[in-house]
Short mmCIF file of C-alpha atoms in Angstrom, two decimals:
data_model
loop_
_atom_site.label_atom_id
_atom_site.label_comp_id
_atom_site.label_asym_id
_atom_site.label_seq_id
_atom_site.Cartn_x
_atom_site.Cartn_y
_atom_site.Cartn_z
CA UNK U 1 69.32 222.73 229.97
CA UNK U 2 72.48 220.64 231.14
CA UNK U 3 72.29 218.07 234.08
CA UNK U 4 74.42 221.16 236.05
CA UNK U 5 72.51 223.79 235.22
CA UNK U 6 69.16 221.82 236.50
CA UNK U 7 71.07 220.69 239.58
CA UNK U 8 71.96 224.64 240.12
CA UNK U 9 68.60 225.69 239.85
CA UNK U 10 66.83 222.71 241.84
CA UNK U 11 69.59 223.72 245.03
CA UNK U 12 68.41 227.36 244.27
CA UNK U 13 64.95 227.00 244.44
CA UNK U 14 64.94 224.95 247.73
CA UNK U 15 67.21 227.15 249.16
CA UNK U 16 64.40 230.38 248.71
CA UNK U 17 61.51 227.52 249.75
CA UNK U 18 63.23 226.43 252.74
CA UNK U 19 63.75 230.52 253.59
CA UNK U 20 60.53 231.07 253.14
CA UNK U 21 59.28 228.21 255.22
CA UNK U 22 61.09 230.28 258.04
CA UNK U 23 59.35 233.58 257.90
CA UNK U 24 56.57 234.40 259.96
CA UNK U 25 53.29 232.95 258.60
CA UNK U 26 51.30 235.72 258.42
CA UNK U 27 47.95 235.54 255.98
CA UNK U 28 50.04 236.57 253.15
CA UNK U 29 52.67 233.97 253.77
CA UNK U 30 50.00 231.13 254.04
CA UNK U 31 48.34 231.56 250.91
CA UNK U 32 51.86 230.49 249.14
CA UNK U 33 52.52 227.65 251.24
CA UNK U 34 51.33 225.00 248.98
CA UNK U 35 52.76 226.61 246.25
CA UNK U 36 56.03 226.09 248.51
CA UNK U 37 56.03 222.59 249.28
CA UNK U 38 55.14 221.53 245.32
CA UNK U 39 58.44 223.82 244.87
CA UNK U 40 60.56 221.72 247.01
CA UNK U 41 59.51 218.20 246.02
CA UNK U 42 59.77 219.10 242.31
CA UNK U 43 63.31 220.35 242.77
CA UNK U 44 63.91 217.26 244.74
CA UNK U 45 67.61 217.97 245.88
CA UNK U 46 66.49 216.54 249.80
CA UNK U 47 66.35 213.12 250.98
CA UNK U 48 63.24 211.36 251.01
CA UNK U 49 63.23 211.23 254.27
CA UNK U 50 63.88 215.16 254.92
CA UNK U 51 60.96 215.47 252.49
CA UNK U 52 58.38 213.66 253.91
CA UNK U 53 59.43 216.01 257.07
CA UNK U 54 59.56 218.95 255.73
CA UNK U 55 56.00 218.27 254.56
CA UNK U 56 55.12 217.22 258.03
CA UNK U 57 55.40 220.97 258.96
CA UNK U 58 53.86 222.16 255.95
CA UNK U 59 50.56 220.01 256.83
CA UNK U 60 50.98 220.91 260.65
CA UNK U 61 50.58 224.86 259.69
CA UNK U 62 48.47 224.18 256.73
CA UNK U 63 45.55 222.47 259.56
CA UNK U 64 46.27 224.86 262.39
CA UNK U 65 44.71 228.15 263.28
CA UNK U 66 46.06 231.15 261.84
CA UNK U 67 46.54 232.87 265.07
CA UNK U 68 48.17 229.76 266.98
CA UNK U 69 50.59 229.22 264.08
CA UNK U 70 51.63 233.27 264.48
CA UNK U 71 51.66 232.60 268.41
CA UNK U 72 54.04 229.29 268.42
CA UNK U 73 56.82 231.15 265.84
CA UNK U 74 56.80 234.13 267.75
CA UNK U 75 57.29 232.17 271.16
CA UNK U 76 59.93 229.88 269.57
CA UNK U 77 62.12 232.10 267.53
CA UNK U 78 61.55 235.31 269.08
CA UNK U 79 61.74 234.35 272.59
CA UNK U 80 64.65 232.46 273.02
CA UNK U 81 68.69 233.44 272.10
CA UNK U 82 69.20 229.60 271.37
CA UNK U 83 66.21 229.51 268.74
CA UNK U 84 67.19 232.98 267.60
CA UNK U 85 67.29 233.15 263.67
CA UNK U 86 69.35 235.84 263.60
CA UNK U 87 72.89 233.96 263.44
CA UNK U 88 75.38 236.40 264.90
CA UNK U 89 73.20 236.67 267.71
CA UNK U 90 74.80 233.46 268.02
CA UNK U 91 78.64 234.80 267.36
CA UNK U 92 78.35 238.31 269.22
CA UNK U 93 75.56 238.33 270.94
CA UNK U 94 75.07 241.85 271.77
CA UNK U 95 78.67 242.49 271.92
CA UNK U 96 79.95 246.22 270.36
CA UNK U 97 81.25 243.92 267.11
CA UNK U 98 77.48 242.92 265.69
CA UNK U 99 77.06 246.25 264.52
CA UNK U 100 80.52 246.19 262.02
CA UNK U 101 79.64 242.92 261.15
CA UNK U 102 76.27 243.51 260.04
CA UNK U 103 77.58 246.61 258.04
CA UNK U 104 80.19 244.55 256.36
CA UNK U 105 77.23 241.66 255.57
CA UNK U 106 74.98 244.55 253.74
CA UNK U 107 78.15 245.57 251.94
CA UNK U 108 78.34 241.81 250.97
CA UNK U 109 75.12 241.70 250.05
CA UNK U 110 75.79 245.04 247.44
CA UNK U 111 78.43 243.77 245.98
CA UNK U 112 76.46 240.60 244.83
CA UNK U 113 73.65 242.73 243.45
CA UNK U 114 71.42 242.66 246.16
CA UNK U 115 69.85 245.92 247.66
CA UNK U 116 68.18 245.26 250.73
CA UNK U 117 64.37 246.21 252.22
CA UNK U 118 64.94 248.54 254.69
CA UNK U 119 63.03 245.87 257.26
CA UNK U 120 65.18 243.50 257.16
CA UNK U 121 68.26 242.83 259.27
CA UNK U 122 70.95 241.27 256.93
CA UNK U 123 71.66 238.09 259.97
CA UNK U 124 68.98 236.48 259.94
CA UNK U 125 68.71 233.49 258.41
CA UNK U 126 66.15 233.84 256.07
CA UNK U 127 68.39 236.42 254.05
CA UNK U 128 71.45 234.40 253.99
CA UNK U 129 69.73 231.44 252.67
CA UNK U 130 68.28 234.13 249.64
CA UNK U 131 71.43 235.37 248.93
CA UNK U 132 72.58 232.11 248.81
CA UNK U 133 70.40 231.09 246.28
CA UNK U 134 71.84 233.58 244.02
CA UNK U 135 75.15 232.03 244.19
CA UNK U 136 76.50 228.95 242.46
CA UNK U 137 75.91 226.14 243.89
CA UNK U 138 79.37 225.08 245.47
CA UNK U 139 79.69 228.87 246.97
CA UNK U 140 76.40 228.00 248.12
CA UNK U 141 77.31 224.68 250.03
CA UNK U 142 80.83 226.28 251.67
CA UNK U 143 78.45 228.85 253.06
CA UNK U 144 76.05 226.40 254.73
CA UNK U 145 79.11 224.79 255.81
CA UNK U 146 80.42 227.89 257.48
CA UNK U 147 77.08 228.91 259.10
CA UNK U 148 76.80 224.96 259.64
CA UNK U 149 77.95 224.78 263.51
CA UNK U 150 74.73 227.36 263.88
CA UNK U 151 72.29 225.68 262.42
CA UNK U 152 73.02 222.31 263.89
CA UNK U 153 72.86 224.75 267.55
CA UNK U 154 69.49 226.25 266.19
CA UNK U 155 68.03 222.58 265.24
CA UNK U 156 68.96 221.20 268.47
CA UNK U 157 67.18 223.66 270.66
CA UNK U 158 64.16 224.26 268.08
CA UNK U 159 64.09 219.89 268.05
CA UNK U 160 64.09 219.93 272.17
CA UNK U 161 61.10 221.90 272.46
CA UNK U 162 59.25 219.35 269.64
CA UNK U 163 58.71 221.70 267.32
CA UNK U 164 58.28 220.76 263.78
CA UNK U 165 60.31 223.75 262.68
CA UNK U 166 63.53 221.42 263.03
CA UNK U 167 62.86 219.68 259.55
CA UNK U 168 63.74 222.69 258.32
CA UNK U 169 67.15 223.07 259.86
CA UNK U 170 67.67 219.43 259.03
CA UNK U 171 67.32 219.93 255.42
CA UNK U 172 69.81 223.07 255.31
CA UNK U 173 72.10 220.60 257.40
CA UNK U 174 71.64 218.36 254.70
CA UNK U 175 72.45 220.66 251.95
CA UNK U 176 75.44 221.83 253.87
CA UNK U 177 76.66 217.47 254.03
CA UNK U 178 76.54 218.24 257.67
CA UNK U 179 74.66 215.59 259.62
CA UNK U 180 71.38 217.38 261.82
CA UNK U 181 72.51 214.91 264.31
CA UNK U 182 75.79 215.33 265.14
CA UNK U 183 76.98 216.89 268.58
CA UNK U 184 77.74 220.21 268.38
CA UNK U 185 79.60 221.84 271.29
CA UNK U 186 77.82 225.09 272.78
CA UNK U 187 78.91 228.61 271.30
CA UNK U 188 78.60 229.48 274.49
CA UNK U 189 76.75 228.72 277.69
CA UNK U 190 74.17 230.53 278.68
CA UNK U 191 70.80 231.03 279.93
CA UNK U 192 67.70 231.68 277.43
CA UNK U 193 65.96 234.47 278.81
CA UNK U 194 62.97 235.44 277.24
CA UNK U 195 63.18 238.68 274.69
CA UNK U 196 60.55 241.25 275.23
CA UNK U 197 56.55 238.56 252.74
CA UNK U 198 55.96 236.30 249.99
CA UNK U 199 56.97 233.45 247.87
CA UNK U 200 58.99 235.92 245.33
CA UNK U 201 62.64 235.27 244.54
CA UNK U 202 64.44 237.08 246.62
CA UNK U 203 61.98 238.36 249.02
CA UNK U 204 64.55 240.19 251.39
CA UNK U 205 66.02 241.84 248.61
CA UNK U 206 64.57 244.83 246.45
CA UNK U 207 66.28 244.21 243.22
CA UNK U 208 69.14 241.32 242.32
CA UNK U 209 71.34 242.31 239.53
CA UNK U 210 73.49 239.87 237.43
CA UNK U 211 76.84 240.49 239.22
CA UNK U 212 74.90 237.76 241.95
CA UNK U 213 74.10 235.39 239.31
CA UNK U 214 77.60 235.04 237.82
CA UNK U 215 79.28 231.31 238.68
CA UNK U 216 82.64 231.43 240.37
CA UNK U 217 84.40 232.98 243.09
CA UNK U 218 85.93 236.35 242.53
CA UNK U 219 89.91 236.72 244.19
CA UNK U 220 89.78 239.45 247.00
CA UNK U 221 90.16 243.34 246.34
CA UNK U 222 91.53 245.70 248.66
CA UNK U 223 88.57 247.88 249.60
CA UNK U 224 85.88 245.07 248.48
CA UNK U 225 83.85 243.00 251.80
CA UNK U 226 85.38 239.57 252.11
CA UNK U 227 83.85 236.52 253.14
CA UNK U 228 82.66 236.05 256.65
CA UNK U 229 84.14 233.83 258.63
CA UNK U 230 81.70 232.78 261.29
CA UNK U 231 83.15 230.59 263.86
CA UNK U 232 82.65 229.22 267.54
CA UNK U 233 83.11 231.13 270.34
CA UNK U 234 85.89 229.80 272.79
CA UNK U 235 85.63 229.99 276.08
CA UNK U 236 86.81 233.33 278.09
CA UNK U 237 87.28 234.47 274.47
CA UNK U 238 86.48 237.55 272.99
CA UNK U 239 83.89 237.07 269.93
CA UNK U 240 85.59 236.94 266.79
CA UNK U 241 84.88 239.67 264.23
CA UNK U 242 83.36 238.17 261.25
CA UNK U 243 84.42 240.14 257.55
CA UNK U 244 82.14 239.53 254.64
CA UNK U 245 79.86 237.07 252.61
CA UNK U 246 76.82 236.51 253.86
CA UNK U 247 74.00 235.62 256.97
CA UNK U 248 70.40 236.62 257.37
CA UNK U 249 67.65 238.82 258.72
CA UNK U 250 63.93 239.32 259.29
CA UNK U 251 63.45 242.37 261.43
#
């Protein structure tokens, strides 16, 4: 195997760790965790420093009761729009244009390969970081990059509430070349009120064909999703419509 084909699949692989570090911890999910972490510091494409963070978390969940783990991801990412991993809540909110935009995601999604569970909503973040995995790696990286003004947002609010989920959004950050730290103006401001699957490759996805796995970028056909375009809300501004290429979802 060549030094780019080992870099490929080391990006890969962290990629569908650091998704499934984000999905609810049920029982299920638990009993792959260490099998998770060895993943990521064997593919060894973070920092040392996002690393030895990343495996913070891991040990934080690994000691705490089952039931309190459940509790704290439900009350952080469920509960809150500016912890919400379900990025065009973000972009749209629950503006008339999420619906197209998650219709044109799927089709995105198709067109690589992928079929999707019928559970899963294709914006949330856990799904875009799968399908990215099945992409080559520089696709990969402009994706993170577009997504990147997000997941800075995400880390930010997830980080002021001390949680130890941040590492996680660090370490896409880092993928993306974006730095966790940097200020990131508001999407848009408003209040948060509160909102009343296993370690398989990819676990959002019932099958992956080959047309995913194919390096390079195809040219755009008439009739074919395009890539999505996800970008910060101005101010008074409508929400811009986002096309095709990928996000993710957990329902």
């Amino acid at each position: 195997m060549g030094q780019y084909d080992r870099e490929q699949r080391a990006f890969a692989t962290t990629l569908r760790a650091l998704s499934y570090l984000m999905r609810y911890p049920d029982t299920q999910w638990r009993s792959h965790l260490d099998e998770v972490g060895e993943a990521i510091v064997d593919a060894n494409a973070l920092s040392h420093a996002r690393l030895e963070r990343v495996g913070a978390l891991i040990e934080q969940i690994r000691q705490a009761d089952a039931l309190d783990a459940e509790a704290a991801y439900v009350e952080l990412f469920d509960r809150g729009r500016g912890t919400a991993l379900h990025l065009f809540e973000h972009v749209h909110g629950d503006s008339r244009e999420r619906g197209p935009a998650m219709l044109d995601l799927i089709a995105t999604y198709e067109q690589a390969g992928l079929a999707m569970r019928t559970d899963e909503l294709p914006d949330h973040l856990t799904v875009l970081l799968e399908y990215a995995s099945t992409q080559p790696r520089e696709a990969a990286v402009a994706l993170l990059g577009e997504v990147a003004h997000i997941l800075r947002r995400i880390h930010g609010a997830v980080d002021k509430r001390g949680s130890a989920y941040a590492a996680v959004l660090g370490a896409l950050l880092e993928l993306a070349g974006k730095r966790a730290d940097a200020l990131e103006p508001a999407l848009e401001a408003e209040a948060e009120p509160d909102l009343d699957e296993t370690w398989q490759e990819p676990a959002a996805f019932d099958g992956c064909g080959n047309q995913g796995q194919q390096g390079g970028q195809s040219q755009a056909v008439a009739g074919q999703p395009q890539p999505v375009r996800i970008v910060r809300r101005a101010p008074n501004a409508e929400s811009p419509a986002a096309h095709s290429a990928a996000q993710g979802a957990r329902a």
